[in-house]
PDB file of C-alpha atoms in Angstrom:
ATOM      1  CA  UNK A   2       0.000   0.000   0.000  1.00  0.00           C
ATOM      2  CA  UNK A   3       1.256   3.423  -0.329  1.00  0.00           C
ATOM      3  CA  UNK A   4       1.771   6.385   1.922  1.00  0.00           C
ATOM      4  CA  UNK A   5       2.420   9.692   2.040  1.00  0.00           C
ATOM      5  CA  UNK A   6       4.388  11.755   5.003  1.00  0.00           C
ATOM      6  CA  UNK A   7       4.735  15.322   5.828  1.00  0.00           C
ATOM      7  CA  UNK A   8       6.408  15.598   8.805  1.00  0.00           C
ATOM      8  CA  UNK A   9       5.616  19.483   9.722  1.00  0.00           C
ATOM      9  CA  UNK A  10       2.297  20.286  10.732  1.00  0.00           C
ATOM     10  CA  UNK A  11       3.286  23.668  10.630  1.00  0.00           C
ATOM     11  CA  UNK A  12       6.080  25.655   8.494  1.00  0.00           C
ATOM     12  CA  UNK A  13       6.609  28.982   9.799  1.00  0.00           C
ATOM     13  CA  UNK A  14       8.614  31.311   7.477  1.00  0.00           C
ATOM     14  CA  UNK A  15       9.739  35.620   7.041  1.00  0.00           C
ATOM     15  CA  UNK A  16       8.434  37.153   3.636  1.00  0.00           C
ATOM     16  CA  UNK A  17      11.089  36.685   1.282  1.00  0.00           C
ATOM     17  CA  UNK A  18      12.559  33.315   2.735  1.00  0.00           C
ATOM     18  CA  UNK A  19      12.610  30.143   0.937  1.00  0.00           C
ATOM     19  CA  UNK A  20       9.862  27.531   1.199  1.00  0.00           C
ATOM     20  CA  UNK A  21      10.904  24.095   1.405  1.00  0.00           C
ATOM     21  CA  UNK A  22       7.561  21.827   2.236  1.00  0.00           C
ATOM     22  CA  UNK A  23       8.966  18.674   2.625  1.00  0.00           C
ATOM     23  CA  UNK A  24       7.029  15.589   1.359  1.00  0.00           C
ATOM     24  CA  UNK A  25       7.988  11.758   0.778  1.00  0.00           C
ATOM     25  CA  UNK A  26       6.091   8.611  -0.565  1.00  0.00           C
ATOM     26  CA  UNK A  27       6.051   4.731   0.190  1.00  0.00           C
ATOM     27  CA  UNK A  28       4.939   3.026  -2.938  1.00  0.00           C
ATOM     28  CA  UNK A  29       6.776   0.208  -5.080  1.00  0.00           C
ATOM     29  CA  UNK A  30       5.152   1.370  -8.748  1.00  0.00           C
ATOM     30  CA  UNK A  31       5.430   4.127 -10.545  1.00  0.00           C
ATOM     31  CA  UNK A  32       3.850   7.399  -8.722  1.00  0.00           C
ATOM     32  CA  UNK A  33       2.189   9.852 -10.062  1.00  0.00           C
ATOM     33  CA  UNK A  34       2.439  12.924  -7.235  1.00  0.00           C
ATOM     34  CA  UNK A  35       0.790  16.371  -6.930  1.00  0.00           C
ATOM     35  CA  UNK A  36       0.901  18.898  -4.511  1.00  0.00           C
ATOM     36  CA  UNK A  37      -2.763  20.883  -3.408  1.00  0.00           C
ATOM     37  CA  UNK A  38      -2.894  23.924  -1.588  1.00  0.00           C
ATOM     38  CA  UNK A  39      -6.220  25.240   0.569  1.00  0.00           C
ATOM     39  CA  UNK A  40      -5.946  28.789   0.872  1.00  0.00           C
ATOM     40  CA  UNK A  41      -8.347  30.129   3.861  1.00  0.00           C
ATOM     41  CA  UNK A  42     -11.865  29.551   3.813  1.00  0.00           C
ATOM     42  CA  UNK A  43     -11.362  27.802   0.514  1.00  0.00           C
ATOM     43  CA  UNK A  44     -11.711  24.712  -1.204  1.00  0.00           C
ATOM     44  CA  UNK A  45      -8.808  21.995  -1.867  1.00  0.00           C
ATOM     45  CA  UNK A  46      -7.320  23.232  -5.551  1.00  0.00           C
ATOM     46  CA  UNK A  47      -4.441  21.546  -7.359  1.00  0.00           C
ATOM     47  CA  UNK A  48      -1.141  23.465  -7.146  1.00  0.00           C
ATOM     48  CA  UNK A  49       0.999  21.547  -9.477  1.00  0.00           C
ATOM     49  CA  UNK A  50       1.754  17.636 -10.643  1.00  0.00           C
ATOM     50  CA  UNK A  51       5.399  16.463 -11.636  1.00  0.00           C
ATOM     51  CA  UNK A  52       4.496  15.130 -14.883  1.00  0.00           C
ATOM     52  CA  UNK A  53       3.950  19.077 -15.732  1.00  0.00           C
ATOM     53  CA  UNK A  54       7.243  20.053 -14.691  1.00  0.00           C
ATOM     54  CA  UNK A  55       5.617  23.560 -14.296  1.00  0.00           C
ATOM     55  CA  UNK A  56       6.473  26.219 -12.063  1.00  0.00           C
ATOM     56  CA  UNK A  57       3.104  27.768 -10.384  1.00  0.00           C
ATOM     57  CA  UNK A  58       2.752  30.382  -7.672  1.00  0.00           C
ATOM     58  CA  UNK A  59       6.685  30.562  -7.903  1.00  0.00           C
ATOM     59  CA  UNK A  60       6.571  26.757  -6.470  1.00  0.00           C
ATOM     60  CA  UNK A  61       8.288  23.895  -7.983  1.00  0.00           C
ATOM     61  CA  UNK A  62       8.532  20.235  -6.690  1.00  0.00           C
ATOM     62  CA  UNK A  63      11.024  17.657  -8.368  1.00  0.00           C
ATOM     63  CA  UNK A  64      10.324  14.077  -8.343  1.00  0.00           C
ATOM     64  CA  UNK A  65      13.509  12.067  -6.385  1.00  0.00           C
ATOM     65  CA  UNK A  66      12.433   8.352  -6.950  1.00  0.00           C
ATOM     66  CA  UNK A  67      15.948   7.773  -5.292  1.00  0.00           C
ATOM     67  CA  UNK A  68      14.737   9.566  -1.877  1.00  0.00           C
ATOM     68  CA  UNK A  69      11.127   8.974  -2.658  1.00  0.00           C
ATOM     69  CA  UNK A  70      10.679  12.319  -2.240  1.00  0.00           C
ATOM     70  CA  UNK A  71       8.503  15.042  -3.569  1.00  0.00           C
ATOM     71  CA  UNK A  72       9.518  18.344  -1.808  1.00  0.00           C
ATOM     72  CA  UNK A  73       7.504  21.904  -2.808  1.00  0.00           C
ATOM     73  CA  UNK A  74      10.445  24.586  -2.964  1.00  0.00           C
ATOM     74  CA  UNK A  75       9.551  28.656  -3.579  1.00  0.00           C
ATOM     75  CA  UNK A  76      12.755  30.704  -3.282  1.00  0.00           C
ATOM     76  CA  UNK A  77      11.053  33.707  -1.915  1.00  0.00           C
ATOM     77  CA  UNK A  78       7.905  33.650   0.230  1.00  0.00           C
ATOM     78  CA  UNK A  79       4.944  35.500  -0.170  1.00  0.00           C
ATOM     79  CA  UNK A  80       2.413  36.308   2.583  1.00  0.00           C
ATOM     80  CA  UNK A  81      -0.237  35.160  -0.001  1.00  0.00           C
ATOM     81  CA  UNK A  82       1.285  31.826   0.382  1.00  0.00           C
ATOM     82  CA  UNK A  83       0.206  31.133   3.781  1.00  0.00           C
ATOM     83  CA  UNK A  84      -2.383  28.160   3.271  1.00  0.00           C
ATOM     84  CA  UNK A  85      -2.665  24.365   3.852  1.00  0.00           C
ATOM     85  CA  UNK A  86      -0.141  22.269   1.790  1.00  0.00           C
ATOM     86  CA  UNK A  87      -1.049  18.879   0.672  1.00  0.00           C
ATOM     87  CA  UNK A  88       1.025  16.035  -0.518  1.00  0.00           C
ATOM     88  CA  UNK A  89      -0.800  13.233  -2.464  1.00  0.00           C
ATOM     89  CA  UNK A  90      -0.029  10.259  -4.510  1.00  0.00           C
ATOM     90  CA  UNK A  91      -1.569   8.170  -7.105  1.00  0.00           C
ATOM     91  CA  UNK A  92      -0.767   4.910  -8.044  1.00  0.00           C
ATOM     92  CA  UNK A  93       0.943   4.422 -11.566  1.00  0.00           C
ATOM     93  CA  UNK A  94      -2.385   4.493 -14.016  1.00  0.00           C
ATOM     94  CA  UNK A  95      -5.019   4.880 -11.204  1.00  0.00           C
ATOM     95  CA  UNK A  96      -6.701   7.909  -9.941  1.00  0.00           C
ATOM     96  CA  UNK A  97      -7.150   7.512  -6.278  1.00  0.00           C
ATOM     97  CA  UNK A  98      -5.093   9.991  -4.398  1.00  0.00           C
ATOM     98  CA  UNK A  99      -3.824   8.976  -0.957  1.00  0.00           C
ATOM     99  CA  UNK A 100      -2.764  12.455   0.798  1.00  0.00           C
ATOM    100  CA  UNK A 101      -0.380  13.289   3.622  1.00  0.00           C
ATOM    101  CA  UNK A 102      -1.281  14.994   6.632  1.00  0.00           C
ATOM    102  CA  UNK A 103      -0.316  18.272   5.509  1.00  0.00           C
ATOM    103  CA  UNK A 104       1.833  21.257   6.078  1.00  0.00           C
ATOM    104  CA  UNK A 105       0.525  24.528   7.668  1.00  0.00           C
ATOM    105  CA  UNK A 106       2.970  27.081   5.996  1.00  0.00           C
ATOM    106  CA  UNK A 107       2.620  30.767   7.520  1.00  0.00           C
ATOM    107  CA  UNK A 108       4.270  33.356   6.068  1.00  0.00           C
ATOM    108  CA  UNK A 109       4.929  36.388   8.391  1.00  0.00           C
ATOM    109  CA  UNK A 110       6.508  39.727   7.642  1.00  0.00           C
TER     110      UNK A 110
ATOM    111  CA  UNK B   1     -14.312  25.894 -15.090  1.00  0.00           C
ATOM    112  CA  UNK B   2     -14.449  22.395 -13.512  1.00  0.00           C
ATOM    113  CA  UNK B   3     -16.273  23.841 -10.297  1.00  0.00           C
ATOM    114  CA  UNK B   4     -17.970  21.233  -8.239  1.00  0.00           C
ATOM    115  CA  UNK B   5     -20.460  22.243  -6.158  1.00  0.00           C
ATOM    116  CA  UNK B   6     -21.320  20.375  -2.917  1.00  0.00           C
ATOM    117  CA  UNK B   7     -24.847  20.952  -0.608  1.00  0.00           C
ATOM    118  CA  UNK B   8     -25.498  20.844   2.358  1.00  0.00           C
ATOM    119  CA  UNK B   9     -22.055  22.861   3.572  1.00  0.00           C
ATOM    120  CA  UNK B  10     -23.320  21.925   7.008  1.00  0.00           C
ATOM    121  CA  UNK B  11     -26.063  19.692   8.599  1.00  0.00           C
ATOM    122  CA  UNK B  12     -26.560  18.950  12.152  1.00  0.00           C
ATOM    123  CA  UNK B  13     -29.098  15.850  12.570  1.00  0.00           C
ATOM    124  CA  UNK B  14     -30.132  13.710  15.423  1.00  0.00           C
ATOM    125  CA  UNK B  15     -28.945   9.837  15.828  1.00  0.00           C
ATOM    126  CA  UNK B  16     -30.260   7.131  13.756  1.00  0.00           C
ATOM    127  CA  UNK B  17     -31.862   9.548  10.852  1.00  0.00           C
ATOM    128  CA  UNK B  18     -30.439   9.217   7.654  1.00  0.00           C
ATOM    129  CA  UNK B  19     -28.237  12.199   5.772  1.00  0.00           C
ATOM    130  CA  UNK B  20     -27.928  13.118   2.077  1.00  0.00           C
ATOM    131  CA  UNK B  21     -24.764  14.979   1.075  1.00  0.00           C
ATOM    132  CA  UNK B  22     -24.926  16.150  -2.459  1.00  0.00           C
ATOM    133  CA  UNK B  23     -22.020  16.548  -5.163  1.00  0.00           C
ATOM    134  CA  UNK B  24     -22.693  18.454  -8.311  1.00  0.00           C
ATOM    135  CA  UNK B  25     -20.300  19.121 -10.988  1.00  0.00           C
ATOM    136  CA  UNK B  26     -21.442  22.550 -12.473  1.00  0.00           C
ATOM    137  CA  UNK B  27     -19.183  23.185 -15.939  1.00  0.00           C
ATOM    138  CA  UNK B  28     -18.073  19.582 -17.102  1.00  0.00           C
ATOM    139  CA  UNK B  29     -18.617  15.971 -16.942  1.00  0.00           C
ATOM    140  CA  UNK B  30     -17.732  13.930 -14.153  1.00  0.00           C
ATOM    141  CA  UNK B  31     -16.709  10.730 -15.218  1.00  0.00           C
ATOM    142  CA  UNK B  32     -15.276   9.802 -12.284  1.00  0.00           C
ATOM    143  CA  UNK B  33     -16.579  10.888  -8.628  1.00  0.00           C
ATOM    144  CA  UNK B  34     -14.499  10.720  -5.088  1.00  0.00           C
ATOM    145  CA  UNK B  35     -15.894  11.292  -1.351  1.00  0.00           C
ATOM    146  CA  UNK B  36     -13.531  11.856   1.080  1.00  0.00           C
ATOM    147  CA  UNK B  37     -13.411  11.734   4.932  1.00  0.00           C
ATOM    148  CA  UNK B  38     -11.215  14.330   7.248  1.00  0.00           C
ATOM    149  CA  UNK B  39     -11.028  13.973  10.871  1.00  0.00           C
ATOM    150  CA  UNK B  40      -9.885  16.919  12.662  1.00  0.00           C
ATOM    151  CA  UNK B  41      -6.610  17.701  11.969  1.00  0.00           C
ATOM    152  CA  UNK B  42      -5.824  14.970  10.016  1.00  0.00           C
ATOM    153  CA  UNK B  43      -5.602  14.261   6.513  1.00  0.00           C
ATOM    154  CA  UNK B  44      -8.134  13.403   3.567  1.00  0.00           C
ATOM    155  CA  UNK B  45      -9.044   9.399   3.861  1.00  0.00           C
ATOM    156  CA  UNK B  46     -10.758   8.009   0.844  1.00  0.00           C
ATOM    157  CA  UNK B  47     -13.661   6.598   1.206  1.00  0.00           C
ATOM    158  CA  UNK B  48     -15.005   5.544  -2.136  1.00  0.00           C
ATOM    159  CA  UNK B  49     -14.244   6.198  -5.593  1.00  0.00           C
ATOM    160  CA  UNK B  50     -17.604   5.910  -8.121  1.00  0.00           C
ATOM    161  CA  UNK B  51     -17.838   5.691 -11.802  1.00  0.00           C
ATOM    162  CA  UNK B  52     -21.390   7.281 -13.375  1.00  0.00           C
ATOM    163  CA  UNK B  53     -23.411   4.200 -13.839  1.00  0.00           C
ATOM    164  CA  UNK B  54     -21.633   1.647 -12.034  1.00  0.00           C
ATOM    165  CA  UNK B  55     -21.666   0.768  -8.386  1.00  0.00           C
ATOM    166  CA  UNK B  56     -19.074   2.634  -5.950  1.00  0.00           C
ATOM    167  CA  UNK B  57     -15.844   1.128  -5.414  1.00  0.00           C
ATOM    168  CA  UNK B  58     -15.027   1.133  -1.480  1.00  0.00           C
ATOM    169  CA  UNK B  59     -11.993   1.294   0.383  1.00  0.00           C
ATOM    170  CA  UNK B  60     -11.147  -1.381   2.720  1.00  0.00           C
ATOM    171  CA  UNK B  61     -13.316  -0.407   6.105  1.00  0.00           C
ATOM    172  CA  UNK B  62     -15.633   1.665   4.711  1.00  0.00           C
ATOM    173  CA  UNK B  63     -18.960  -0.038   5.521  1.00  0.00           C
ATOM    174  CA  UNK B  64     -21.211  -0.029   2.083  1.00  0.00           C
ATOM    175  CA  UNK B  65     -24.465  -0.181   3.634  1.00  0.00           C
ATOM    176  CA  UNK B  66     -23.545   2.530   6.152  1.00  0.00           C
ATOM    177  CA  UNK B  67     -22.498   5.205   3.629  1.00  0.00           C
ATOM    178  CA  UNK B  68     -24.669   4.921   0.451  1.00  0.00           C
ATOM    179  CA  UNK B  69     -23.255   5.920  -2.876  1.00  0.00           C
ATOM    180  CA  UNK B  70     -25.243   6.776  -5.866  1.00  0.00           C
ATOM    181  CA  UNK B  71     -23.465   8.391  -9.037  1.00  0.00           C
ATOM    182  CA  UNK B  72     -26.810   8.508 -11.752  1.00  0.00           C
ATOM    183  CA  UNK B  73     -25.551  10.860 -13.951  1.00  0.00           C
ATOM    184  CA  UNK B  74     -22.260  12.276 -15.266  1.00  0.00           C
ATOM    185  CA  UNK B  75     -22.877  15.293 -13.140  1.00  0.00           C
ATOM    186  CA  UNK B  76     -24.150  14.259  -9.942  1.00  0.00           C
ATOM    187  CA  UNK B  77     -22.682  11.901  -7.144  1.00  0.00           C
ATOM    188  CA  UNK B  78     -24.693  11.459  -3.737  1.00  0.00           C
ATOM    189  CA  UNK B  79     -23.285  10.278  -0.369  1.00  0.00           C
ATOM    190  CA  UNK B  80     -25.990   8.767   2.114  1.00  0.00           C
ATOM    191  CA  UNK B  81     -24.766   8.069   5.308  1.00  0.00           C
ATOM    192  CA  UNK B  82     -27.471   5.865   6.638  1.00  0.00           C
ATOM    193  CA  UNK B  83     -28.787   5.779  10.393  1.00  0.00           C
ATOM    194  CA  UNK B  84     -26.377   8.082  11.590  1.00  0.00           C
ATOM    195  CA  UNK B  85     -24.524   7.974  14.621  1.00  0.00           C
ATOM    196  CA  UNK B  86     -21.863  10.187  16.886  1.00  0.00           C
ATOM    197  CA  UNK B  87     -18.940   8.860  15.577  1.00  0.00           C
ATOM    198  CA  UNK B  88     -19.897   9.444  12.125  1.00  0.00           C
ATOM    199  CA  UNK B  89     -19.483  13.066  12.608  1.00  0.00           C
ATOM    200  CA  UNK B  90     -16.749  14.525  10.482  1.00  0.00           C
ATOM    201  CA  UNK B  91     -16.316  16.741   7.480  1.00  0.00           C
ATOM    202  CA  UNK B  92     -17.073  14.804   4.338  1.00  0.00           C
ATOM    203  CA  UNK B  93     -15.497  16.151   0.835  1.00  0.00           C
ATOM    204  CA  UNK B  94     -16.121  14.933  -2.992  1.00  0.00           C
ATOM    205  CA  UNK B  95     -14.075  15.463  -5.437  1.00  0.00           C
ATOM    206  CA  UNK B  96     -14.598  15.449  -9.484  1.00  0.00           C
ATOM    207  CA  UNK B  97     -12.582  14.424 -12.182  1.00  0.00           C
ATOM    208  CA  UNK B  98     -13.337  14.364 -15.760  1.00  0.00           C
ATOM    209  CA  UNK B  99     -11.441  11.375 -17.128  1.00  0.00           C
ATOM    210  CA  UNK B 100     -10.788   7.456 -15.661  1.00  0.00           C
ATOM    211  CA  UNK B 101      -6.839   8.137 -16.191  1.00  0.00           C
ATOM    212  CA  UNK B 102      -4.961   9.632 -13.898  1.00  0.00           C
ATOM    213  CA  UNK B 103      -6.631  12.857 -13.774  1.00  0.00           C
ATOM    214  CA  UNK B 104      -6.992  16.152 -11.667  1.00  0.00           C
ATOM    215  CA  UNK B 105      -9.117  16.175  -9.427  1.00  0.00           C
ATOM    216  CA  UNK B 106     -11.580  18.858  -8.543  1.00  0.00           C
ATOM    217  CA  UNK B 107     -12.699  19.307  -4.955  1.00  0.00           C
ATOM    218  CA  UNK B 108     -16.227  20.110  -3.328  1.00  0.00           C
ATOM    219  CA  UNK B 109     -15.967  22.817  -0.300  1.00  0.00           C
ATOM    220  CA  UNK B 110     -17.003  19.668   2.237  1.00  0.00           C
ATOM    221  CA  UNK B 111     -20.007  19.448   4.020  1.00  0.00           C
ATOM    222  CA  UNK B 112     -19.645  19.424   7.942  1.00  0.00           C
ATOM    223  CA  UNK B 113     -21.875  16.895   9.155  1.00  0.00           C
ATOM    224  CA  UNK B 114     -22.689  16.954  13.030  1.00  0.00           C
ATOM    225  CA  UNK B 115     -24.351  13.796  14.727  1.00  0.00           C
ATOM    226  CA  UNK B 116     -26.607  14.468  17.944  1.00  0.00           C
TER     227      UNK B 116
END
């Protein structure tokens, strides 16, 4: 079975520091991973997927299948980005997502 | 677009009645329809995955009879939970996504259902 772990609950950062949301799987196939973000008061929304390769927000997250890991990096943080990060996983072909626990990231000036 | 729409946002109800939670997507197709479970401060659990026109796949645990899924049309998914009690309160999500491939999925604003 697979699994997902964020070990913060909580990320605290300064305006303008990096962001590194770590994030690392448990799965034997091919994963598919994606990072979703819930801003406050709103719904879950997809933030970005590896197979894109895209950089959204100012957030990227490279695929290690050596560390099994999946980390969200932003070089510079924004206050805007204080929201609730989610790590999730699907299983090569399959669309069931099994999330992590998720990271609180505050961003304070 | 893709905006799913989910009803009741909140519902308090006494023990043993039986709860409808409603999952609409508004601008596209939903091929394939998820309901989640979050307990506080914890993460999303999945508890069933259904296909429009096809019975609900469930994850292991998830009592069938207990929480009712019904997907009739490509646009509407609904989550019974049946004879409710205490322990089933918790805030239920659905999510939406248009293809049976790995896909993105689109996410309901959760319903917060509270057991008497």
């Amino acid at each position: 079975a697979q699994r997902v772990t964020q070990p913060e609950k909580l990320l605290s950062v300064f305006k303008g520091a990096p962001v590194e949301l770590k994030c690392n799987y448990s799965y034997s196939g091919s994963p598919e991973l994606f990072w979703y973000v819930q801003y406050s008061r709103q719904r879950l929304q997809l933030l970005l997927r590896h197979i894109s390769r895209e950089s959204i927000k100012g957030f990227t997250a490279d695929l290690n299948k050596g560390e099994t890991s999946f980390h969200l990096k932003k070089p510079f943080a924004q206050e805007e980005d204080s929201a609730m990060y989610y790590c999730a996983l699907a299983a090569g072909g399959g669309n069931k997502l099994t999330f992590g626990t998720g990271t609180q990231l505050k961003v304070e000036l | 677009g893709a905006v799913v729409s989910q009803h009741p946002s909140r519902v308090i109800c006494k023990s043993g009645t039986s709860v409808k939670i409603e999952c609409r997507s508004l601008d596209f197709q939903a091929t394939t329809m998820f309901w989640y479970r979050q307990f506080p401060k914890k993460s999303l659990m999945l508890m069933a995955t259904s296909n429009e026109g096809s019975k609900a796949t469930y994850e292991q645990g998830v009592e069938k009879d207990k929480f009712l899924i019904n997907h009739a049309s490509l646009t509407l998914s609904t989550l019974t939970v049946t004879s409710a009690h205490p322990e089933d309160s918790s805030f239920y999500i659905c999510s939406a996504s248009k293809g049976l491939a790995t896909d993105i999925q689109y996410f309901g604003a959760g319903t917060r259902l509270s057991v008497l």
